[in-house]
mmCIF file of N, CA and C in Angstrom:
data_model
loop_
_atom_site.group_PDB
_atom_site.id
_atom_site.type_symbol
_atom_site.label_atom_id
_atom_site.label_comp_id
_atom_site.label_asym_id
_atom_site.label_seq_id
_atom_site.Cartn_x
_atom_site.Cartn_y
_atom_site.Cartn_z
ATOM 1 N N MET A 1 29.626 164.328 132.956
ATOM 2 C CA MET A 1 28.491 165.050 132.196
ATOM 3 C C MET A 1 27.285 164.341 132.145
ATOM 4 N N LYS A 2 26.235 164.822 132.190
ATOM 5 C CA LYS A 2 24.963 164.162 132.163
ATOM 6 C C LYS A 2 24.289 164.193 130.744
ATOM 7 N N TYR A 3 23.693 163.131 130.325
ATOM 8 C CA TYR A 3 23.090 163.167 128.919
ATOM 9 C C TYR A 3 21.673 162.914 129.112
ATOM 10 N N PRO A 4 20.887 163.423 128.112
ATOM 11 C CA PRO A 4 21.257 164.340 127.081
ATOM 12 C C PRO A 4 21.705 165.690 127.472
ATOM 13 N N GLU A 5 22.480 166.309 126.699
ATOM 14 C CA GLU A 5 22.800 167.822 127.101
ATOM 15 C C GLU A 5 22.506 168.640 125.961
ATOM 16 N N VAL A 6 21.690 169.632 126.086
ATOM 17 C CA VAL A 6 21.346 170.644 125.045
ATOM 18 C C VAL A 6 22.196 171.797 125.032
ATOM 19 N N LEU A 7 22.831 172.062 123.951
ATOM 20 C CA LEU A 7 23.644 173.392 123.784
ATOM 21 C C LEU A 7 22.974 174.291 122.702
ATOM 22 N N GLU A 8 22.850 175.513 123.045
ATOM 23 C CA GLU A 8 22.230 176.418 122.110
ATOM 24 C C GLU A 8 23.235 177.456 121.531
ATOM 25 N N TYR A 9 23.423 177.599 120.136
ATOM 26 C CA TYR A 9 24.283 178.503 119.695
ATOM 27 C C TYR A 9 23.449 179.410 118.784
ATOM 28 N N GLU A 10 24.049 180.492 118.379
ATOM 29 C CA GLU A 10 23.386 181.455 117.508
ATOM 30 C C GLU A 10 22.687 180.873 116.200
ATOM 31 N N ASP A 11 23.292 179.931 115.653
ATOM 32 C CA ASP A 11 22.848 179.353 114.416
ATOM 33 C C ASP A 11 22.381 177.997 114.485
ATOM 34 N N ARG A 12 22.448 177.227 115.648
ATOM 35 C CA ARG A 12 22.167 175.882 115.695
ATOM 36 C C ARG A 12 22.004 175.442 117.219
ATOM 37 N N ILE A 13 21.280 174.291 117.321
ATOM 38 C CA ILE A 13 20.991 173.639 118.515
ATOM 39 C C ILE A 13 21.644 172.318 118.463
ATOM 40 N N VAL A 14 22.434 171.947 119.426
ATOM 41 C CA VAL A 14 23.182 170.717 119.572
ATOM 42 C C VAL A 14 22.742 169.904 120.718
ATOM 43 N N VAL A 15 22.278 168.575 120.475
ATOM 44 C CA VAL A 15 21.807 167.776 121.421
ATOM 45 C C VAL A 15 22.784 166.526 121.580
ATOM 46 N N LEU A 16 23.540 166.496 122.611
ATOM 47 C CA LEU A 16 24.520 165.341 122.885
ATOM 48 C C LEU A 16 23.961 164.281 123.565
ATOM 49 N N TYR A 17 23.975 163.042 123.154
ATOM 50 C CA TYR A 17 23.421 161.840 123.803
ATOM 51 C C TYR A 17 24.485 160.920 124.357
ATOM 52 N N SER A 18 25.816 161.210 123.966
ATOM 53 C CA SER A 18 26.849 160.392 124.363
ATOM 54 C C SER A 18 28.047 160.974 124.063
ATOM 55 N N SER A 19 29.253 160.489 124.840
ATOM 56 C CA SER A 19 30.568 160.964 124.598
ATOM 57 C C SER A 19 31.331 160.099 123.388
ATOM 58 N N GLU A 20 30.510 159.244 122.867
ATOM 59 C CA GLU A 20 31.163 158.450 121.737
ATOM 60 C C GLU A 20 31.451 159.296 120.615
ATOM 61 N N GLU A 21 32.466 158.972 119.723
ATOM 62 C CA GLU A 21 32.849 159.671 118.500
ATOM 63 C C GLU A 21 31.748 159.295 117.426
ATOM 64 N N PRO A 22 31.258 160.260 116.677
ATOM 65 C CA PRO A 22 30.362 159.962 115.609
ATOM 66 C C PRO A 22 31.053 159.176 114.496
ATOM 67 N N TYR A 23 30.362 158.214 113.955
ATOM 68 C CA TYR A 23 31.003 157.262 112.885
ATOM 69 C C TYR A 23 30.341 157.699 111.508
ATOM 70 N N TYR A 24 29.064 157.998 111.499
ATOM 71 C CA TYR A 24 28.398 158.558 110.253
ATOM 72 C C TYR A 24 27.322 159.342 110.544
ATOM 73 N N ASN A 25 26.728 160.137 109.603
ATOM 74 C CA ASN A 25 25.590 160.900 109.807
ATOM 75 C C ASN A 25 24.677 160.894 108.563
ATOM 76 N N GLU A 26 23.463 161.385 108.965
ATOM 77 C CA GLU A 26 22.410 161.545 108.117
ATOM 78 C C GLU A 26 21.735 162.912 108.163
ATOM 79 N N GLU A 27 21.266 163.627 107.054
ATOM 80 C CA GLU A 27 20.676 164.923 107.030
ATOM 81 C C GLU A 27 19.283 164.671 106.572
ATOM 82 N N ASP A 28 18.389 165.295 107.297
ATOM 83 C CA ASP A 28 16.857 165.431 106.906
ATOM 84 C C ASP A 28 16.339 166.650 107.324
ATOM 85 N N ASP A 29 15.984 167.511 106.306
ATOM 86 C CA ASP A 29 15.230 168.758 106.614
ATOM 87 C C ASP A 29 15.946 169.599 107.530
ATOM 88 N N GLY A 30 17.177 169.876 107.451
ATOM 89 C CA GLY A 30 17.998 170.742 108.255
ATOM 90 C C GLY A 30 18.436 170.072 109.566
ATOM 91 N N VAL A 31 18.218 168.880 109.878
ATOM 92 C CA VAL A 31 18.551 168.111 111.184
ATOM 93 C C VAL A 31 19.501 167.163 110.777
ATOM 94 N N ILE A 32 20.676 167.154 111.361
ATOM 95 C CA ILE A 32 21.834 166.301 111.056
ATOM 96 C C ILE A 32 21.876 165.262 112.318
ATOM 97 N N LEU A 33 21.736 163.935 112.037
ATOM 98 C CA LEU A 33 21.905 162.950 113.005
ATOM 99 C C LEU A 33 23.172 162.315 112.835
ATOM 100 N N TYR A 34 23.932 162.219 114.007
ATOM 101 C CA TYR A 34 25.319 161.527 114.029
ATOM 102 C C TYR A 34 25.095 160.286 114.738
ATOM 103 N N TYR A 35 25.674 159.118 114.169
ATOM 104 C CA TYR A 35 25.528 157.809 114.723
ATOM 105 C C TYR A 35 26.839 157.337 115.147
ATOM 106 N N SER A 36 26.874 156.347 116.162
ATOM 107 C CA SER A 36 28.160 155.553 116.496
ATOM 108 C C SER A 36 28.343 154.422 115.596
ATOM 109 N N LYS A 37 29.467 153.686 115.797
ATOM 110 C CA LYS A 37 29.583 152.498 114.853
ATOM 111 C C LYS A 37 28.577 151.543 115.268
ATOM 112 N N ARG A 38 28.000 151.423 116.390
ATOM 113 C CA ARG A 38 26.975 150.506 116.757
ATOM 114 C C ARG A 38 25.468 150.954 116.370
ATOM 115 N N GLY A 39 25.382 152.117 115.800
ATOM 116 C CA GLY A 39 24.259 152.681 115.245
ATOM 117 C C GLY A 39 23.425 153.317 116.202
ATOM 118 N N ASN A 40 23.829 153.739 117.320
ATOM 119 C CA ASN A 40 23.347 154.604 118.341
ATOM 120 C C ASN A 40 23.394 156.009 118.017
ATOM 121 N N ILE A 41 22.420 156.899 118.240
ATOM 122 C CA ILE A 41 22.511 158.304 117.940
ATOM 123 C C ILE A 41 23.460 158.803 119.114
ATOM 124 N N VAL A 42 24.418 159.669 118.655
ATOM 125 C CA VAL A 42 25.465 160.153 119.506
ATOM 126 C C VAL A 42 25.198 161.757 119.766
ATOM 127 N N LYS A 43 24.714 162.356 118.616
ATOM 128 C CA LYS A 43 24.416 163.814 118.577
ATOM 129 C C LYS A 43 23.490 164.129 117.506
ATOM 130 N N ILE A 44 22.685 165.203 117.857
ATOM 131 C CA ILE A 44 21.765 165.802 116.825
ATOM 132 C C ILE A 44 22.081 167.304 116.606
ATOM 133 N N VAL A 45 22.261 167.785 115.408
ATOM 134 C CA VAL A 45 22.451 169.168 115.214
ATOM 135 C C VAL A 45 21.291 169.716 114.352
ATOM 136 N N ILE A 46 20.682 170.748 114.979
ATOM 137 C CA ILE A 46 19.464 171.351 114.329
ATOM 138 C C ILE A 46 19.820 172.824 114.011
ATOM 139 N N LYS A 47 19.636 173.118 112.701
ATOM 140 C CA LYS A 47 19.959 174.565 112.184
ATOM 141 C C LYS A 47 18.779 175.299 112.735
ATOM 142 N N LYS A 48 19.087 176.525 113.157
ATOM 143 C CA LYS A 48 17.843 177.362 113.721
ATOM 144 C C LYS A 48 17.256 178.077 112.504
ATOM 145 N N ASP A 49 16.070 178.118 112.411
ATOM 146 C CA ASP A 49 15.201 178.772 111.379
ATOM 147 C C ASP A 49 13.792 178.947 111.882
ATOM 148 N N GLU A 50 12.839 179.264 111.122
ATOM 149 C CA GLU A 50 11.421 179.350 111.589
ATOM 150 C C GLU A 50 10.701 178.242 112.253
ATOM 151 N N LYS A 51 11.357 177.086 111.662
ATOM 152 C CA LYS A 51 10.717 175.792 112.024
ATOM 153 C C LYS A 51 11.531 175.148 113.374
ATOM 154 N N HIS A 52 12.755 175.653 113.419
ATOM 155 C CA HIS A 52 13.570 174.904 114.536
ATOM 156 C C HIS A 52 13.996 175.891 115.534
ATOM 157 N N HIS A 53 13.543 175.910 116.755
ATOM 158 C CA HIS A 53 14.087 176.932 117.743
ATOM 159 C C HIS A 53 13.739 176.340 118.965
ATOM 160 N N ILE A 54 14.242 176.787 120.095
ATOM 161 C CA ILE A 54 14.084 176.254 121.447
ATOM 162 C C ILE A 54 13.005 177.326 122.094
ATOM 163 N N ILE A 55 11.929 176.683 122.781
ATOM 164 C CA ILE A 55 10.913 177.387 123.519
ATOM 165 C C ILE A 55 11.176 177.258 124.961
ATOM 166 N N TYR A 56 11.367 178.341 125.722
ATOM 167 C CA TYR A 56 11.609 178.195 127.265
ATOM 168 C C TYR A 56 10.267 178.262 127.753
ATOM 169 N N PHE A 57 10.114 177.445 128.892
ATOM 170 C CA PHE A 57 8.836 177.612 129.544
ATOM 171 C C PHE A 57 9.122 178.268 130.987
#
């Protein structure tokens, strides 16, 4: 699998940066950041709403 990978679901957008397991997470304004034990971002989950959506060009 090539990273980053963007997955779009009905209610959220998921961006995968690594195959590592998340160790802890932080949430800020509807965006959840998942980190590895080393502190690297592993995954980002964005809840879809008026502010967060994918625009295709």
